Tab-separated table of C-alpha atoms in Angstrom:
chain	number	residue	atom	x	y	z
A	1	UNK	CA	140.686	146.472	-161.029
A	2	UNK	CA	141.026	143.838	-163.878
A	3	UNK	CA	139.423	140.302	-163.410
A	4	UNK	CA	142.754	138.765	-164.422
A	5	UNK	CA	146.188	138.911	-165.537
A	6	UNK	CA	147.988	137.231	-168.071
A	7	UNK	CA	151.754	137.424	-168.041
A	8	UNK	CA	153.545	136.687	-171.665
A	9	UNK	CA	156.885	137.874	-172.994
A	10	UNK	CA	156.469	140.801	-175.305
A	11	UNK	CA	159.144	139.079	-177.792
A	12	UNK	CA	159.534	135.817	-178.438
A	13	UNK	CA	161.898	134.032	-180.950
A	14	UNK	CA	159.908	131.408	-183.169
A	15	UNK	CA	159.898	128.110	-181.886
A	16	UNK	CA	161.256	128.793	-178.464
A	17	UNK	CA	159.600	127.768	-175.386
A	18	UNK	CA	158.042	130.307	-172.868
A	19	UNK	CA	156.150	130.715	-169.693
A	20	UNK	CA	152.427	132.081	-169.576
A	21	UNK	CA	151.468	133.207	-166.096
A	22	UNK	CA	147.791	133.981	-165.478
A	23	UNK	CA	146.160	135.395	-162.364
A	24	UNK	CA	142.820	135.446	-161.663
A	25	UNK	CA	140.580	137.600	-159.434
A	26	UNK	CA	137.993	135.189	-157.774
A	27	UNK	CA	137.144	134.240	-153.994
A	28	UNK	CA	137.046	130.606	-154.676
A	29	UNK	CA	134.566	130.071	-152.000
A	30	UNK	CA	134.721	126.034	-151.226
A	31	UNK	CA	131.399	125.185	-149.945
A	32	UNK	CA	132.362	124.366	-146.718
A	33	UNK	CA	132.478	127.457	-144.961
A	34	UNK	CA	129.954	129.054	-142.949
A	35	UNK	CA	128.373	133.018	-142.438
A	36	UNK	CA	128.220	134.889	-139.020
A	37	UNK	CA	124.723	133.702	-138.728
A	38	UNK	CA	125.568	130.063	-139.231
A	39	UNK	CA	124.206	129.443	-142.542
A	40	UNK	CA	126.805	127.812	-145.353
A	41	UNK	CA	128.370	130.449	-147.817
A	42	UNK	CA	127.267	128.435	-151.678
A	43	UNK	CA	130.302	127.408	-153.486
A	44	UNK	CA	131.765	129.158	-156.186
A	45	UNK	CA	134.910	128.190	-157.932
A	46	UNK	CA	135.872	128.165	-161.197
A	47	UNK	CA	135.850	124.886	-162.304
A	48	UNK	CA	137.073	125.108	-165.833
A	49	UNK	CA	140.363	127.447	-167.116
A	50	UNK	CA	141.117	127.186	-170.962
A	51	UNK	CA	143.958	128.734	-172.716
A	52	UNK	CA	144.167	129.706	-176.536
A	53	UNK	CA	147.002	130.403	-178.395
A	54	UNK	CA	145.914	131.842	-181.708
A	55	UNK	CA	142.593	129.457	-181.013
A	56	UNK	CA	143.868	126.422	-180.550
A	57	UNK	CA	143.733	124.894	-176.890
A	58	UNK	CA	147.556	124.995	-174.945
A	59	UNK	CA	145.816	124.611	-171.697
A	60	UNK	CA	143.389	123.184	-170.148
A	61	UNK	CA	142.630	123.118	-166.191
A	62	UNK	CA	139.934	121.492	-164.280
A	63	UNK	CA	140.181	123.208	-160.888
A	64	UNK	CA	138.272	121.523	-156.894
A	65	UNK	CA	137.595	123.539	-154.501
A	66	UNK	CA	141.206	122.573	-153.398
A	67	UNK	CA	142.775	125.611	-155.200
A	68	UNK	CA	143.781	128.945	-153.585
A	69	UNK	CA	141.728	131.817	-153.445
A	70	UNK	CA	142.690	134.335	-156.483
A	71	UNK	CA	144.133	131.084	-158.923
A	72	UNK	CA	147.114	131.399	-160.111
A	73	UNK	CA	148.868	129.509	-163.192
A	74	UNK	CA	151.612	129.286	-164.739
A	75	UNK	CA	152.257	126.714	-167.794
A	76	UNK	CA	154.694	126.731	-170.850
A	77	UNK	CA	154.001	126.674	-174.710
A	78	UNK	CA	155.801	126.999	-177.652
A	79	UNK	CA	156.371	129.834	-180.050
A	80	UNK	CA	154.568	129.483	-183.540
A	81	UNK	CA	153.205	132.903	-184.504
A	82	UNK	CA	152.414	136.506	-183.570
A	83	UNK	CA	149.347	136.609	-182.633
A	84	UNK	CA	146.991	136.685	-178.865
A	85	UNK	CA	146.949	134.119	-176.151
A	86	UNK	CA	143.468	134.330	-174.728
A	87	UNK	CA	142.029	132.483	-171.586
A	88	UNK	CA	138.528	131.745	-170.596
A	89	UNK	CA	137.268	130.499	-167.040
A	90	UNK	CA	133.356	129.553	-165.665
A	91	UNK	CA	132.749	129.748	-162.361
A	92	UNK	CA	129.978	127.875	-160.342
A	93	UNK	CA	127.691	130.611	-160.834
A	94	UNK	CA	127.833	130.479	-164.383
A	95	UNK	CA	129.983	133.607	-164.763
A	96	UNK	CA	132.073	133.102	-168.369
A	97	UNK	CA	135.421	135.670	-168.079
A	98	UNK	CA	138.294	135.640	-170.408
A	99	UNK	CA	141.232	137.901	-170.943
A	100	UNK	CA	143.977	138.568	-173.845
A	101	UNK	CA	147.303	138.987	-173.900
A	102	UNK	CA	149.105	140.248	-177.093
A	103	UNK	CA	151.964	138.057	-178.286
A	104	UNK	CA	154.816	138.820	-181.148
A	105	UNK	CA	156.604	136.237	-182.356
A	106	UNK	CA	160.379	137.451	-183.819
A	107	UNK	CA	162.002	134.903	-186.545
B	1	UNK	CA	174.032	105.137	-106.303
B	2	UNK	CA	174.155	106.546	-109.994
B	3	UNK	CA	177.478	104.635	-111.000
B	4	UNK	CA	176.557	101.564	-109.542
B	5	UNK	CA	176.304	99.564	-113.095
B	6	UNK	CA	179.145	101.464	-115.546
B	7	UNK	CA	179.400	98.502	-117.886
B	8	UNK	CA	175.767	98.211	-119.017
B	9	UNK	CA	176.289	100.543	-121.958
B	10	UNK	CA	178.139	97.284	-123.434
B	11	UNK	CA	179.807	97.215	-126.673
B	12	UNK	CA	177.285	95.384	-127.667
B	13	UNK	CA	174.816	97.537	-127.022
B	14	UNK	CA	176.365	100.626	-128.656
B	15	UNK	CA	177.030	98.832	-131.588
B	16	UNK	CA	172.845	97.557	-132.010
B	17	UNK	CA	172.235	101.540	-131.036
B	18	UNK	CA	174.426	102.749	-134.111
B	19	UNK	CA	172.624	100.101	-136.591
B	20	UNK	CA	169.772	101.352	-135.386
B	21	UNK	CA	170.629	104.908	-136.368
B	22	UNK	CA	171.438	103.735	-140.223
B	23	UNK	CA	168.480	102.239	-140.614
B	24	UNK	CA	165.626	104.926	-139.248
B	25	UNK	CA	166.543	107.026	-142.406
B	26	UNK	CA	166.217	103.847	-144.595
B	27	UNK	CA	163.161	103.327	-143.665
B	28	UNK	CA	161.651	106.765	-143.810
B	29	UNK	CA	162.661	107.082	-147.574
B	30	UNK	CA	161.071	103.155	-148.003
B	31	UNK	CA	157.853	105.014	-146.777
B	32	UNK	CA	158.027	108.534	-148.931
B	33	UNK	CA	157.047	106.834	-151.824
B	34	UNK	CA	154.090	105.425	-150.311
B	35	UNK	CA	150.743	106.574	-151.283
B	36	UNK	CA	147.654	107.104	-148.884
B	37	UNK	CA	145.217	104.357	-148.533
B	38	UNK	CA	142.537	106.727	-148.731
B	39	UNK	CA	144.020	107.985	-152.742
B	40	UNK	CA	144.791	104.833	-154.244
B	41	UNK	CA	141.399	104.143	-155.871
B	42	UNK	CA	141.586	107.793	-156.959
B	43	UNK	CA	145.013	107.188	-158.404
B	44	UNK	CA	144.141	103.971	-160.206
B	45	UNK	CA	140.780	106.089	-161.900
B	46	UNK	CA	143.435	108.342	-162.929
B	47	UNK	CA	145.669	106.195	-164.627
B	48	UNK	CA	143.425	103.945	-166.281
B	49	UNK	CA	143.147	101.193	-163.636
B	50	UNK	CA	146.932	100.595	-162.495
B	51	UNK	CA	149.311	101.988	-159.954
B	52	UNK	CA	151.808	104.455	-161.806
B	53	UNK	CA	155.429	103.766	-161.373
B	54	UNK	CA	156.925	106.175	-159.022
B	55	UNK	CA	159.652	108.354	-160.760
B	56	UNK	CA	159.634	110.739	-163.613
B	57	UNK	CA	157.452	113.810	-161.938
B	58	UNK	CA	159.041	115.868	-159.695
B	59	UNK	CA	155.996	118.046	-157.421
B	60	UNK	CA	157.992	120.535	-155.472
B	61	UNK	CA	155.525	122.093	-152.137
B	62	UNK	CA	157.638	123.713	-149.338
B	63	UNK	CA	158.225	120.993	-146.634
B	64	UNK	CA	156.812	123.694	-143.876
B	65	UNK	CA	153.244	125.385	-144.669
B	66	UNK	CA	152.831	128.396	-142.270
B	67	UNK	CA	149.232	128.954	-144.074
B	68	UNK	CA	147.407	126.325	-146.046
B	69	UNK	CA	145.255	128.538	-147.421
B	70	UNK	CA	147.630	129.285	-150.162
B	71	UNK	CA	150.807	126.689	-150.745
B	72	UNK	CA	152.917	126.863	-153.916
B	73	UNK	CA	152.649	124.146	-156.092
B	74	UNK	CA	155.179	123.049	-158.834
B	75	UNK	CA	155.096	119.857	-160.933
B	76	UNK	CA	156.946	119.101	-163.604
B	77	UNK	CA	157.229	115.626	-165.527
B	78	UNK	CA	160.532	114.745	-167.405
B	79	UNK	CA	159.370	114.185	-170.866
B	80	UNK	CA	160.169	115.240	-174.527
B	81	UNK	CA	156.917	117.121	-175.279
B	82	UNK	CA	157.012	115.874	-179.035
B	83	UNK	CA	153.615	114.598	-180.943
B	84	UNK	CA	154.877	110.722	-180.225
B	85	UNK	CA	156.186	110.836	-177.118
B	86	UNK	CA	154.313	113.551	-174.403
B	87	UNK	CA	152.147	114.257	-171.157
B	88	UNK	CA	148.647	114.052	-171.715
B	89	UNK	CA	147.394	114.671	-167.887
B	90	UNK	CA	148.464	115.653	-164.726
B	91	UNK	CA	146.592	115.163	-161.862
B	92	UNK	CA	147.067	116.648	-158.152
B	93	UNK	CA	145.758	114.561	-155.054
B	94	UNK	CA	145.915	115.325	-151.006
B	95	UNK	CA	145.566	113.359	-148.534
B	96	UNK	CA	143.486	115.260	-145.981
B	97	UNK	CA	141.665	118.275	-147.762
B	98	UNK	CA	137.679	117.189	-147.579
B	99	UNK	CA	138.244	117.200	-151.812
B	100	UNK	CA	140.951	114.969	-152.593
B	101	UNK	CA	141.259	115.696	-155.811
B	102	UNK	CA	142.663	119.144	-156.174
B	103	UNK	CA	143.077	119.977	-160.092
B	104	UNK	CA	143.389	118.135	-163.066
B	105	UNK	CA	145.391	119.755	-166.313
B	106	UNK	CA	145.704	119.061	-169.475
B	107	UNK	CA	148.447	119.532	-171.756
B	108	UNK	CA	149.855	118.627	-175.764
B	109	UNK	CA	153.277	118.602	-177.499
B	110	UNK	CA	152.758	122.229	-177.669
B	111	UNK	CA	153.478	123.130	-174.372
B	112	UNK	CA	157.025	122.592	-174.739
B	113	UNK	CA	157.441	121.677	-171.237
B	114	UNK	CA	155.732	120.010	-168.679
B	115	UNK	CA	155.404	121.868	-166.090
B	116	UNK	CA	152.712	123.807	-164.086
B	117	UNK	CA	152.607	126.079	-161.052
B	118	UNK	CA	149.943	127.172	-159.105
B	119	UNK	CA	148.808	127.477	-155.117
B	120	UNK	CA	146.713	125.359	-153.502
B	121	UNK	CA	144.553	125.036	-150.075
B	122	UNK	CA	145.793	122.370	-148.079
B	123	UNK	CA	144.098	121.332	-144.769
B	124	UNK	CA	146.542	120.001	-142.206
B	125	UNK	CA	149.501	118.467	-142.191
B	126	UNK	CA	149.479	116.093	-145.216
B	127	UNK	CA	150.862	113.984	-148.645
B	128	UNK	CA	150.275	115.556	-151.499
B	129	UNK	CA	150.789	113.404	-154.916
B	130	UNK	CA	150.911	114.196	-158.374
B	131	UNK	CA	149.755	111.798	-161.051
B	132	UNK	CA	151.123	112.123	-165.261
B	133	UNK	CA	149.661	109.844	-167.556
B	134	UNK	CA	151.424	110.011	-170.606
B	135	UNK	CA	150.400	109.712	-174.702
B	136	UNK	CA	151.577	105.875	-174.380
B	137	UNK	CA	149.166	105.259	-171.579
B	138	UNK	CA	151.875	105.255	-169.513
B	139	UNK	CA	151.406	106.769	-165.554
B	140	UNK	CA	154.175	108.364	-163.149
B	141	UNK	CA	153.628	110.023	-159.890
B	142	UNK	CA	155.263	111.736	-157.260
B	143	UNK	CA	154.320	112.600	-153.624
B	144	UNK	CA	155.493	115.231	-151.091
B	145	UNK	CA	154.953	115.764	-147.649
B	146	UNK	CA	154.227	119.194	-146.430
B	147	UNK	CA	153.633	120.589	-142.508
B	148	UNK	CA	150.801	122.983	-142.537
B	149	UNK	CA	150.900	125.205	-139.399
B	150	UNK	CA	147.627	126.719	-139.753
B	151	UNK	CA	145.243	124.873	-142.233
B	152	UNK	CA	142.717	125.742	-144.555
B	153	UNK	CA	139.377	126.466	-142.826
B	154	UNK	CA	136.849	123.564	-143.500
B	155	UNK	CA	136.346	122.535	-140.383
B	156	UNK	CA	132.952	124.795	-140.159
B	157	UNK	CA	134.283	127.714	-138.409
């Protein structure tokens, strides 16, 4: 199964608004729970979500252990060019993901 | 005997009763806007050192939880989203999770549109507020109140 998904309309008219829904795959684990043999489970969240659209930053989360298991986002941006929405996460563990969605941009 | 006294429920009394009634509500929306003790020097970090002025975000959370370990969140701030006038950073605060701050995000003029979902933990029954500090330096916030049936576990278990 993918690590993520990113949701983006396949057609979008230039300079129209749209939503950008991304889904992640991670357990989120908040540091405060323990194992069946009573030691504490390390935390491991991701801490840091970026967004690019065409490489410049639309979005920019910093996420606490206060987030649901599997994060899920959804944010707006506006339509400037065809091009590829790509966003990049780090977890506690030092575990760098990312994930691309394909964009076209109608006039 | 039960009827022994049937004009204590006075006119009087009924009327004090009904006055009564109008003004529980009156005071429960006095105290929506409130923020926690616990977040205001959170809040105040957040928005450069002042209170923000309560209006302008809305942060929509169902008012009844059944799990906390996963509670949609939407907040969106009323604002143009043009290069002179937009939302810089929203911040999301509870009241009771052993974290209070929940997620920060970031966004420009090119979003559009202010407004972010996502799902959160939430650990009890709790405020939740959400803090926009605009281009101009400017801070609004929002808080909701949500009933979590069965919370998030962080109680060691």
């Amino acid at each position: 199964m993918a690590k993520a998904r990113i949701k983006v309309p396949e057609v979008v008219k230039r300079g129209a608004v749209f939503e950008v829904r991304l889904l992640i795959r991670h357990p989120m684990e908040t540091g405060f729970r323990y194992n069946n043999v009573g030691q504490k489970i390390p935390k491991n969240i991701v801490h840091t979500v970026r967004c690019m659209y065409n490489g410049a930053e639309v979005f920019h989360a910093e996420l606490f252990p206060g987030i649901a298991a599997n994060p899920y986002f959804s944010f707006f941006t506006t339509a400037e060019g065809s091009g590829e929405l790509e966003c990049v996460w780090t977890d506690d563990a030092g575990v760098t993901t990312s994930e691309r969605a394909a964009l076209t941009v109608s006039e | 005997m039960i009827c022994a006294q049937p004009n204590r429920l006075s006119r009087r009394h009924v009327l004090v009763g009904l006055l009564g009634c109008l003004l529980v509500p009156l005071g429960r929306a006095r105290s929506a806007d409130a923020i926690p003790e616990k977040l205001v020097p959170l809040i105040r970090q957040a928005a450069g050192g002042m209170l923000p002025q309560v209006g302008r975000v809305s942060l929509i959370l169902p008012t009844l939880a059944e799990s906390g370990h996963s509670v949609r969140l939407r907040v969106r701030v009323e604002s143009p989203m043009t290069p002179q006038a937009h939302v810089k950073n929203i911040h999301i605060f509870s009241e009771k999770n052993p974290r209070p701050v929940i997620a920060r995000f970031s966004l420009g003029p090119r979003a559009g549109r202010a407004e972010v979902h996502t799902r959160i933990r939430l650990a009890g029954t709790q405020r939740v507020v959400a803090v926009a500090v605009m281009n101009d330096g400017t801070a609004w916030m929002a808080g909701a109140e949500v009933v979590v049936t069965a919370a998030a576990c962080v109680e060691g278990s």
